[in-house]
Short mmCIF file of C-alpha atoms in Angstrom, two decimals:
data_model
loop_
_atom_site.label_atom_id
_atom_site.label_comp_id
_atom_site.label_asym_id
_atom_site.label_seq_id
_atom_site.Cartn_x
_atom_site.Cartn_y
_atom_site.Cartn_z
CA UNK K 7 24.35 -22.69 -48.79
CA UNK K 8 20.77 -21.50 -49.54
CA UNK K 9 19.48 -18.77 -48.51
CA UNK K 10 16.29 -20.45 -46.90
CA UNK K 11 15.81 -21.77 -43.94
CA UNK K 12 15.74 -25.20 -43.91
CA UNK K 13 14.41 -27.95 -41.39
CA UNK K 14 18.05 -29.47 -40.21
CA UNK K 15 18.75 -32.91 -39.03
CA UNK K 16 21.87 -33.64 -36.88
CA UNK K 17 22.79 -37.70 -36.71
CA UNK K 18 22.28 -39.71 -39.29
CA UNK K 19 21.35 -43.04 -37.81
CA UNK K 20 17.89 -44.62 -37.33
CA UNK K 21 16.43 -41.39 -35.71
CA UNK K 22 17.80 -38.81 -37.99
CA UNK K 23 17.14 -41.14 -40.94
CA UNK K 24 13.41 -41.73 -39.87
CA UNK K 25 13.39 -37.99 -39.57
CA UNK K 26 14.20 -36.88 -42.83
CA UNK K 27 11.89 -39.29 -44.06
CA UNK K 28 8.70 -38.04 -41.82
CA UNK K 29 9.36 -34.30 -42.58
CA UNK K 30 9.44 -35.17 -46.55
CA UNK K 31 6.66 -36.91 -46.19
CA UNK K 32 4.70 -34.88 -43.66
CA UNK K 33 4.26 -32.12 -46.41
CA UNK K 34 7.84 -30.13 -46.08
CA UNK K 35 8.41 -28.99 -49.39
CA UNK K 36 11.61 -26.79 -48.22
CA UNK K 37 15.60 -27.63 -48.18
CA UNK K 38 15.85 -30.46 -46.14
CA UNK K 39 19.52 -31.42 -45.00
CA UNK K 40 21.07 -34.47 -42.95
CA UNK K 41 24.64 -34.40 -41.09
CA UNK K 42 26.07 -37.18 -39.59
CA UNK K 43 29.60 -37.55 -38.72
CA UNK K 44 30.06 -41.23 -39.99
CA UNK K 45 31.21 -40.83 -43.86
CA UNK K 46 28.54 -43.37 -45.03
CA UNK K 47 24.99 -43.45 -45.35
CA UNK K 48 22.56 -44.13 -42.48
CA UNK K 49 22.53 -47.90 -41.36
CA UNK K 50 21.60 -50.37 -38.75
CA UNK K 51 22.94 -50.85 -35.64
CA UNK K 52 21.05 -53.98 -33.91
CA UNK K 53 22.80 -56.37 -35.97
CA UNK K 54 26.43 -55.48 -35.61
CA UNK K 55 26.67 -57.49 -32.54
CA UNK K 56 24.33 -60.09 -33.67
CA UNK K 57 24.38 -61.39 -37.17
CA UNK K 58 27.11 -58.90 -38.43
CA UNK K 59 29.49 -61.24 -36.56
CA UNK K 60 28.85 -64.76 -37.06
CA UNK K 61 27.22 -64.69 -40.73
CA UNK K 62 29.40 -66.26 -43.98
CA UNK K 63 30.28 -64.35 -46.33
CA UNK K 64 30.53 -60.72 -43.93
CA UNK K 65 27.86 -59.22 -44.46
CA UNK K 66 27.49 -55.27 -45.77
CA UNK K 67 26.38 -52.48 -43.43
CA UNK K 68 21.66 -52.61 -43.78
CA UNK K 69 21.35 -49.18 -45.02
CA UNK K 70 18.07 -47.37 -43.99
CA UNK K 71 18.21 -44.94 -46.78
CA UNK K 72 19.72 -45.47 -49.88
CA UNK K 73 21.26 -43.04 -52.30
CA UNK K 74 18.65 -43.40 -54.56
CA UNK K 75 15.56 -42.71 -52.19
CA UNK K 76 17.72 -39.93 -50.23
CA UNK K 77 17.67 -38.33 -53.83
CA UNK K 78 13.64 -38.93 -54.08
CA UNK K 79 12.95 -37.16 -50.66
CA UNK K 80 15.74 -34.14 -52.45
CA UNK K 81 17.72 -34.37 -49.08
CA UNK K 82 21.24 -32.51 -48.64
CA UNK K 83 23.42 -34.86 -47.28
CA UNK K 84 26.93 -34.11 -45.06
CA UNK K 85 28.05 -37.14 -44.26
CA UNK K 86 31.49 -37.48 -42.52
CA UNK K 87 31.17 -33.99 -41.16
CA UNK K 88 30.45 -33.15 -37.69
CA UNK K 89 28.61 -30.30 -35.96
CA UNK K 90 30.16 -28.03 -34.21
CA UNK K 91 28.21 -25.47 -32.65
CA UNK K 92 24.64 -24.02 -32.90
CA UNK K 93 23.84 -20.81 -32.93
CA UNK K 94 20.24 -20.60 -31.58
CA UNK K 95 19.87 -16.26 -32.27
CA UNK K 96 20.79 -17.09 -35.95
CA UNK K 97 19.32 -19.80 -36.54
CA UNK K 98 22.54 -21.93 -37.81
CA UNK K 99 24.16 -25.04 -37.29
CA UNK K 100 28.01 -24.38 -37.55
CA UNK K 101 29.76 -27.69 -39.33
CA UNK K 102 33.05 -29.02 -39.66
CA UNK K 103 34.02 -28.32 -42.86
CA UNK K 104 33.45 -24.58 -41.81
CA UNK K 105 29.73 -23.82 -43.30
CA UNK K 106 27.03 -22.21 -41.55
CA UNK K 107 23.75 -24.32 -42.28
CA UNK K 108 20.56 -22.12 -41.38
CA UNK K 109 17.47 -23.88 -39.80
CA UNK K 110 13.84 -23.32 -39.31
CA UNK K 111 13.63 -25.95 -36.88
CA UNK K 112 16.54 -28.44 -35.93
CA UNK K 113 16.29 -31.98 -34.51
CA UNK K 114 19.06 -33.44 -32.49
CA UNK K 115 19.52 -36.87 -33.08
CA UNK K 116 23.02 -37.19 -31.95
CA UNK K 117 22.80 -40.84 -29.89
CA UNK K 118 24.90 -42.00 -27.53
CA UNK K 119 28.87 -43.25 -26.93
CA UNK K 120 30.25 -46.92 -25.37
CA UNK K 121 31.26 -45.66 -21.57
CA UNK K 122 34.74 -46.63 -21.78
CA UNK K 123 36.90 -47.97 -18.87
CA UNK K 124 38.58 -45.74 -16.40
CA UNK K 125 41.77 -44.90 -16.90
CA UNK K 126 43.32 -46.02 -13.77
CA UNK K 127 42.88 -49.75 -15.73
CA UNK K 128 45.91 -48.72 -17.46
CA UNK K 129 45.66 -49.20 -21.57
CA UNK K 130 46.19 -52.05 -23.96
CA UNK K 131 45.94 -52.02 -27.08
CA UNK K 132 43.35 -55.18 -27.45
CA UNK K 133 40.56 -53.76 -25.96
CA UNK K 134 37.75 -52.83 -28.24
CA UNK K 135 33.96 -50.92 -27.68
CA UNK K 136 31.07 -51.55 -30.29
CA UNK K 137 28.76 -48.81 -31.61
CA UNK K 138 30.25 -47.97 -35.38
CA UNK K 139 30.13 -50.50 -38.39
CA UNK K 140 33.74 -50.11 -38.19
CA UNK K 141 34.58 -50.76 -34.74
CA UNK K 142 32.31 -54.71 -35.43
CA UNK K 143 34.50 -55.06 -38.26
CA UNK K 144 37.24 -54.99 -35.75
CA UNK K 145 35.90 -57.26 -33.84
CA UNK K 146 34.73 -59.58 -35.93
CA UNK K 147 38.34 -59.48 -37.09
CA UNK K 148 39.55 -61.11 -33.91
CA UNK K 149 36.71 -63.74 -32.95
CA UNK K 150 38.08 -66.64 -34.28
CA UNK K 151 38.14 -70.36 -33.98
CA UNK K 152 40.37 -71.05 -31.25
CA UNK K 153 40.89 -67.16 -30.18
CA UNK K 154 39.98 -66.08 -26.42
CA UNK K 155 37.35 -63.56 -25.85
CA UNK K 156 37.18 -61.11 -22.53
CA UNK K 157 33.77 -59.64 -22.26
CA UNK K 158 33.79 -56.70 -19.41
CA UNK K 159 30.02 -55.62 -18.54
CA UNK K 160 26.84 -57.93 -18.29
CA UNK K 161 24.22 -56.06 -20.47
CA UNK K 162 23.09 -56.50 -23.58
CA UNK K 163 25.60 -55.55 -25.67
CA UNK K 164 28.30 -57.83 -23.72
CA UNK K 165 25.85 -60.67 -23.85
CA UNK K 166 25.19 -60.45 -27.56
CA UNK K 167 28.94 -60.39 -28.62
CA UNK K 168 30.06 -63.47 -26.20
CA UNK K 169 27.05 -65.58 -28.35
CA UNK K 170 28.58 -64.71 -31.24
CA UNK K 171 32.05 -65.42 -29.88
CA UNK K 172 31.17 -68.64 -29.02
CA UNK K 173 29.09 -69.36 -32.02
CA UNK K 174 32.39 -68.80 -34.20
CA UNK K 175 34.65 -71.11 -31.88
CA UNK K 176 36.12 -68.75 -29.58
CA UNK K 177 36.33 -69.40 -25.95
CA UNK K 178 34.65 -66.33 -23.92
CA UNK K 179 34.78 -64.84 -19.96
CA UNK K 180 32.26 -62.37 -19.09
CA UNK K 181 33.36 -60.13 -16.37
CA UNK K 182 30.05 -58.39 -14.63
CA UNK K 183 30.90 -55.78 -11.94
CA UNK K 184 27.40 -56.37 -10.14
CA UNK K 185 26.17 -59.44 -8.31
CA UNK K 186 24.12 -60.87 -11.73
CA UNK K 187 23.80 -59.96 -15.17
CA UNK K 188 21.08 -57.51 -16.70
CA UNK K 189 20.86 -55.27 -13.28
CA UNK K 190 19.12 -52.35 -15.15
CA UNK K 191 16.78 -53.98 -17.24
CA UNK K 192 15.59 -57.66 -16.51
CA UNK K 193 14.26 -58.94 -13.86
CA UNK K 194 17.00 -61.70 -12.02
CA UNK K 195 14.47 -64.72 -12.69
CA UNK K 196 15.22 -63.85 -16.44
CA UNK K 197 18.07 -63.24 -15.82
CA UNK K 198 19.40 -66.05 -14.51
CA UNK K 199 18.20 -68.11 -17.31
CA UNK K 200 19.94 -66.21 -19.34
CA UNK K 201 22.97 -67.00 -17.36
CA UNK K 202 22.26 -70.88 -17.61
CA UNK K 203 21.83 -70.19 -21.27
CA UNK K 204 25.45 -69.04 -21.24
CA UNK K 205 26.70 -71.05 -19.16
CA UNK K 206 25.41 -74.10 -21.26
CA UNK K 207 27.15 -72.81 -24.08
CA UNK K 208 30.28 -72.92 -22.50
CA UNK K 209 30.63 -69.01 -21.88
CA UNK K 210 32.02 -68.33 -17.91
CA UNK K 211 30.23 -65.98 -15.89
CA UNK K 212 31.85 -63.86 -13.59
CA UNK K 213 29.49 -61.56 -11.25
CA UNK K 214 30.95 -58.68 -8.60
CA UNK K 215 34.28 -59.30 -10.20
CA UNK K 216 36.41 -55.93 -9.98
CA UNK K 217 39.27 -55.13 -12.28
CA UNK K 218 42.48 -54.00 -10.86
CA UNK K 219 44.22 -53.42 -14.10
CA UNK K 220 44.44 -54.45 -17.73
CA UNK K 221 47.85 -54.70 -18.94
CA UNK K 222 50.22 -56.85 -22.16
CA UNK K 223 52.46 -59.32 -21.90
CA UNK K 224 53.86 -60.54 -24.97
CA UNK K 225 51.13 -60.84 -27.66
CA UNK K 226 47.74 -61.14 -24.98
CA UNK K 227 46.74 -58.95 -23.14
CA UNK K 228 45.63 -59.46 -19.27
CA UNK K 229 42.76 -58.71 -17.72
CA UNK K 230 43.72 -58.61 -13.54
CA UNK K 231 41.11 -58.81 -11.27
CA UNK K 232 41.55 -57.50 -7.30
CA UNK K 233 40.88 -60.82 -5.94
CA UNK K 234 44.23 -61.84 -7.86
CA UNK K 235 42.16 -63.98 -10.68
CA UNK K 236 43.67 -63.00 -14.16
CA UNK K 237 41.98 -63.76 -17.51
CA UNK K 238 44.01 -64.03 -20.90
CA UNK K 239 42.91 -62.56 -23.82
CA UNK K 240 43.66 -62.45 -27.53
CA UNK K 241 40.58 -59.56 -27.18
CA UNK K 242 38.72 -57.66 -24.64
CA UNK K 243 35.49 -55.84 -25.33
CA UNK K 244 34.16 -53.52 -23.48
CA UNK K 245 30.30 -53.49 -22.94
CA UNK K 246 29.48 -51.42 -19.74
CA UNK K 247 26.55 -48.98 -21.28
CA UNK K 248 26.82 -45.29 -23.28
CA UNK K 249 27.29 -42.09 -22.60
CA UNK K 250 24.53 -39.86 -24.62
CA UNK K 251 25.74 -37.45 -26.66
CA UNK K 252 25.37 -34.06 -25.59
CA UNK K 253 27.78 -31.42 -25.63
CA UNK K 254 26.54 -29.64 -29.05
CA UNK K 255 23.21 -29.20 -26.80
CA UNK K 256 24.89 -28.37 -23.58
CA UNK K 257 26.86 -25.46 -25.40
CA UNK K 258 24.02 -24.46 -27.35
CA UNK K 259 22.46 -23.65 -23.75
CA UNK K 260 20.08 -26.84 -23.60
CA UNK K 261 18.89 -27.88 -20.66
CA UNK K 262 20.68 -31.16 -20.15
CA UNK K 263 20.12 -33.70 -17.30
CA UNK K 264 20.90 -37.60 -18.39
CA UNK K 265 20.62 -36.55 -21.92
CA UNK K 266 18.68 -33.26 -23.77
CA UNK K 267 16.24 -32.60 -21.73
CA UNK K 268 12.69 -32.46 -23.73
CA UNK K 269 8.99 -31.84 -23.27
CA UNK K 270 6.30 -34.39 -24.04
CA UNK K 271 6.61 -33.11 -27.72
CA UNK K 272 9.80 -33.40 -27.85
CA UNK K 273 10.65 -29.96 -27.88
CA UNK K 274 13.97 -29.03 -26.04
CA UNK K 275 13.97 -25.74 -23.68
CA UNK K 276 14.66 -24.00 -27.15
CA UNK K 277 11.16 -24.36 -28.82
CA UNK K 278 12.76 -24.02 -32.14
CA UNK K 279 15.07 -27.23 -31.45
CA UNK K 280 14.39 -31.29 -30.66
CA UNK K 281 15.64 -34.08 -29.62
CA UNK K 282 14.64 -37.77 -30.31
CA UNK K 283 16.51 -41.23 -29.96
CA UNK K 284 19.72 -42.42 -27.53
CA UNK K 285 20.18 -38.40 -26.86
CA UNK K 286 17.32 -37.79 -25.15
CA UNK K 287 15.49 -37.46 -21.44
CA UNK K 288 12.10 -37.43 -22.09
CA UNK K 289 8.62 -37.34 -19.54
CA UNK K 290 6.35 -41.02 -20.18
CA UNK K 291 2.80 -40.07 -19.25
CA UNK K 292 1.80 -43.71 -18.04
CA UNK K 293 5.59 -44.18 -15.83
CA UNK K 294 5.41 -40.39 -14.63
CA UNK K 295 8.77 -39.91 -14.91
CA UNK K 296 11.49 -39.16 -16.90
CA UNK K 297 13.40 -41.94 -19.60
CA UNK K 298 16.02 -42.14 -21.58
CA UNK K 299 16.00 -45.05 -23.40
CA UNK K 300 18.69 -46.81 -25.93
CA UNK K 301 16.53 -48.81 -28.51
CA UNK K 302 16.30 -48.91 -32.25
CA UNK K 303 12.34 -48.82 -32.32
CA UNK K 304 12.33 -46.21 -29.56
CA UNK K 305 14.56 -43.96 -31.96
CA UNK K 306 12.83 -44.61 -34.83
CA UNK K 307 9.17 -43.69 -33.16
CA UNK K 308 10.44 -40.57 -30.96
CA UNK K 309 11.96 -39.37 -34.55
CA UNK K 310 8.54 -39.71 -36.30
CA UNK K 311 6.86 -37.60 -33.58
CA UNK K 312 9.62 -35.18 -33.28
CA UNK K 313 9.31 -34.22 -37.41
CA UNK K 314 5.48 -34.13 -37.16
CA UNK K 315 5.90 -31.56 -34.19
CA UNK K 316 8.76 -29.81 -36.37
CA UNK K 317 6.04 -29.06 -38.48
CA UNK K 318 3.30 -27.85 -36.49
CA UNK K 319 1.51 -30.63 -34.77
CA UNK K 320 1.02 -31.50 -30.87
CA UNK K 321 1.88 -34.80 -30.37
CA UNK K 322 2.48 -36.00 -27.40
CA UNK K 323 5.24 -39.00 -27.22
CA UNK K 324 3.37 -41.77 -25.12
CA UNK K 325 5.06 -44.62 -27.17
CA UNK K 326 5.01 -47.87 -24.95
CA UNK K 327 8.77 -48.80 -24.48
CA UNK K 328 10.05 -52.44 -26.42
CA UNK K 329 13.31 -53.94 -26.71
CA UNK K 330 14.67 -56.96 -28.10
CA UNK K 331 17.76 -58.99 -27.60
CA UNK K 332 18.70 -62.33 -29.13
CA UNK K 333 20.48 -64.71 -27.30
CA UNK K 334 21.48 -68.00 -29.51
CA UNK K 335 18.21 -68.95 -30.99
CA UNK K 336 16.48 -67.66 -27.90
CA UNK K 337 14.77 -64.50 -27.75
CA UNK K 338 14.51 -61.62 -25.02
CA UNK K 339 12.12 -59.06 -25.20
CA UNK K 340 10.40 -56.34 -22.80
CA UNK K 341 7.55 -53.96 -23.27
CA UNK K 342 7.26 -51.43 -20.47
CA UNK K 343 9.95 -50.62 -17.43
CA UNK K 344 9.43 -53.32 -15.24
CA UNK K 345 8.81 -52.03 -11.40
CA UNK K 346 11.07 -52.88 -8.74
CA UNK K 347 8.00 -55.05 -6.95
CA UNK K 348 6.75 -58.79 -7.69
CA UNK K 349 5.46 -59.91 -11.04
CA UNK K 350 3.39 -62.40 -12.24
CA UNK K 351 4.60 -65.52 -13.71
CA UNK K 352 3.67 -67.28 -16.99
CA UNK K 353 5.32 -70.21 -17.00
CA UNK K 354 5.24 -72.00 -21.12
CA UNK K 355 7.27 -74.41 -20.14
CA UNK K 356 10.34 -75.46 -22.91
CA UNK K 357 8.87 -72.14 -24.96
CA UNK K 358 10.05 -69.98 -22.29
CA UNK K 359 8.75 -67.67 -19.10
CA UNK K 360 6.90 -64.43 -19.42
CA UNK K 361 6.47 -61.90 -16.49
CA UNK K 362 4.01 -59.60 -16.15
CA UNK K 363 4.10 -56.41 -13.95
CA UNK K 364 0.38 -55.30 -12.48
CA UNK K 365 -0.14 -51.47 -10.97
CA UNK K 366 -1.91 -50.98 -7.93
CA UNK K 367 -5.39 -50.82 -9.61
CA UNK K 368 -4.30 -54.22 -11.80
CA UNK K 369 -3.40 -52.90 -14.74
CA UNK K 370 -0.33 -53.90 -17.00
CA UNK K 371 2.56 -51.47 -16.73
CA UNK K 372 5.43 -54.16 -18.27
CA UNK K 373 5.84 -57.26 -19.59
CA UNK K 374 9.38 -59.45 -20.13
CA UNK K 375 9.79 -62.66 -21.63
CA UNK K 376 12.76 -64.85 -22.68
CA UNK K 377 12.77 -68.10 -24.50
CA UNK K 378 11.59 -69.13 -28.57
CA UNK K 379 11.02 -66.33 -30.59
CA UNK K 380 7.98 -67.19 -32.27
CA UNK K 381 6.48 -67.14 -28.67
CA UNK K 382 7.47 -64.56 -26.77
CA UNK K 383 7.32 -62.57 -29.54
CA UNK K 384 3.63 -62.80 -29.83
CA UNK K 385 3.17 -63.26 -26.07
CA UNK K 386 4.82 -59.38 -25.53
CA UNK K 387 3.29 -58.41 -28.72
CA UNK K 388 -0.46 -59.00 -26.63
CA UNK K 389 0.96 -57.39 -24.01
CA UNK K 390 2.51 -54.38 -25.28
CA UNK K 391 -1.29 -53.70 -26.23
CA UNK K 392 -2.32 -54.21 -23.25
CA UNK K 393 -0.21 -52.30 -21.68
CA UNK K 394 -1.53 -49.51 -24.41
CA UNK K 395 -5.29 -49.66 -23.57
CA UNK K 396 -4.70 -49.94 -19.84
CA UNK K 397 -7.35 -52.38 -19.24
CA UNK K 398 -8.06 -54.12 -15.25
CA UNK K 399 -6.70 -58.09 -15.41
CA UNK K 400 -6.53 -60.60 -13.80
CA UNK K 401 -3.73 -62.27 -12.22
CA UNK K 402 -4.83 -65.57 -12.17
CA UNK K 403 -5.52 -65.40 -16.11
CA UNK K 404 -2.16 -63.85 -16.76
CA UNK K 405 -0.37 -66.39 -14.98
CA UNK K 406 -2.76 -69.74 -17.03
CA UNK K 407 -0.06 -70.59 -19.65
CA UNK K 408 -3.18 -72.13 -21.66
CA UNK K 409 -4.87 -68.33 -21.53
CA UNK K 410 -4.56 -67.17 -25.32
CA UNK K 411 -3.58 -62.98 -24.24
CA UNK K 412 -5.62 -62.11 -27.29
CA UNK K 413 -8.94 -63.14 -25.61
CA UNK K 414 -8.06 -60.70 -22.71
CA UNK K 415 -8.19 -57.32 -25.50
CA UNK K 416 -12.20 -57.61 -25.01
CA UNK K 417 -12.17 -57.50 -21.59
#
């Protein structure tokens, strides 16, 4: 290794690869090196339980960064190695095929892991989780015309695979532990047309159902619920959240709580080290509290701000949250954290339903819509900048589906 001190970059997906690409172009001139543990270069994970599964021919991994333009910004590249330890008096970052990599400043952008089941379910060997490139080639593998489909968890990621199970021909159960679908992050009036979106598309639905075991017979494997109900499966995949990744940082002395634990820079309790992406509990001025937050764009922003701090500037992350989840050729999408308290509706009739969340002194704090894209996309898109320049509105023009959100920016 050289001698100099480099600015180090550990996980090579869309944070790390954003990274690398902010510091180069931010004005570091010095050794600039990415590790990520997958052998392959950085990629995109949205679509691997989207598109990845249901397109003809299969498509590729989307690389982020080629070859070719991780050559341009003269990156160092260990891919399929892992980290193993940091050692924060030193200044090195300890890697798996035994070298010592020295830093100037590191960022950890390690993500997160699929939560698997417990293992009082007992094991099978049919039952899949979805995070690598890999593990959707697996299951694209085994959705199939005719082939049945066992969904456990009601999120997003659960959601996404049964409409592409069902797009291909499979038949597809969807086993939610809680009493609806989307606890965490929709609101239920969303979420239940999300259900009847399902539903229509011949998915079943089951809510509070709890698994007693998952066991084989033969070639399928069974998935036994405690009320007796057992569903047959050619494939079960498990979608019941992730697990950040954290234990480099918690042995490196971090402060960990729900993730690395970082300032409104960015800056973990080591002011040398940082943290951006799925890894990461940071402080949102506007919700006053503490997020961690599993989204491509939210990755790809933190990761932008982390590499201009890396380098000497104060930024303070105040991004405004977004996500996006595609369900058939409907669209879901959220700006904010919706509040646990009443929203106002937008109803646009066939084109979908948008909510909007007010604060005490009527100003938007979230936003969630679900129905055709080219609509709620633009109707959150308004928002989201609303949201930004925390302007006073008015209920009664939120809720006026003939109200053009644009209009409301000069207010």
């Amino acid at each position: 290794m050289e001698s100099e001190r480099a600015m180090v970059v550990v996980g090579a997906g869309e944070a790390g690869a954003a990274a690398v690409t902010a510091l180069r172009e931010g004005g570091w001139t010095g050794p600039l090196i990415l590790i990520g543990s997958e052998d392959s270069l950085p990629y995109e994970r949205p679509p691997l339980s989207k598109s990845f599964l249901v397109e003809e021919p299969p498509p590729g991994p989307r690389y982020i960064l080629t070859s070719d333009r991780l050559r341009e910004l003269r990156v160092t590249t260990f891919f399929g190695r892992s980290a193993l330890s940091i050692d924060r008096s030193r200044h090195t970052v300890k890697i798996s095929d035994g070298a010592n990599v020295p830093y100037e400043r590191l960022l950890l952008a390690t993500g997160a892991a699929p939560r698997t089941l417990p293992r009082r379910y007992g094991s099978a060997q049919n039952v899949f989780t979805l995070r690598t490139h890999d593990d959707a080639v697996r299951l694209r593998g085994g959705i199939v015309q005719g082939s049945k489909i066992v969904v456990i968890g009601g999120g997003f990621i659960g959601l996404e695979v049964a409409t592409s199970a069902v797009s291909r021909g499979a038949s597809c159960v969807v086993l939610e532990a809680g009493p609806r679908l989307l606890t965490r992050a929709v609101p239920e009036v969303l979420a239940r047309l999300i259900q009847g979106r399902h539903e229509e598309a011949g998915v079943q639905i089951v809510t509070s159902a709890s698994i007693t075991r998952i066991e084989e017979r033969a070639k399928q494997t069974l998935v036994i619920l405690d009320d007796a109900r057992v569903f047959y499966a050619d494939m079960v995949v498990v979608g019941i959240g992730a697990v950040p990744n954290v234990k480099l940082a918690e042995a490196a002395g971090l402060f960990v709580d729900n993730g690395i634990v970082v300032d409104e820079t960015l800056a973990t309790s080591d002011s040398n080290i940082f943290a951006a992406g799925d890894c990461c509990s940071f402080p949102h001025p506007l919700y006053e509290r503490r997020l961690r937050l599993e989204a491509w764009r939210n990755a790809r922003r933190q990761a932008m701000t982390a590499a201009a701090n890396m380098l000497g500037a104060h930024q303070i992350h105040d991004d405004i949250p977004w996500f996006w989840s595609d369900q058939y050729e409907e669209t879901l999408q959220i700006a904010g954290i919706c509040p646990d308290h009443p929203a106002v509706h937008r109803d646009l009739g066939p084109k979908g339903t948008v909510l909007f969340y007010l604060d005490h002194d009527s100003k938007l704090v979230a936003a969630c819509g679900f129905g055709s894209l080219s609509v709620i996309a633009k109707e959150i898109r308004f928002a989201e900048t609303l949201i930004a320049r925390r302007l006073k509105l008015s209920p009664v023009a939120l809720a006026e589906p003939t109200m053009n959100l644009k209009s409301l920016l000069v207010g």
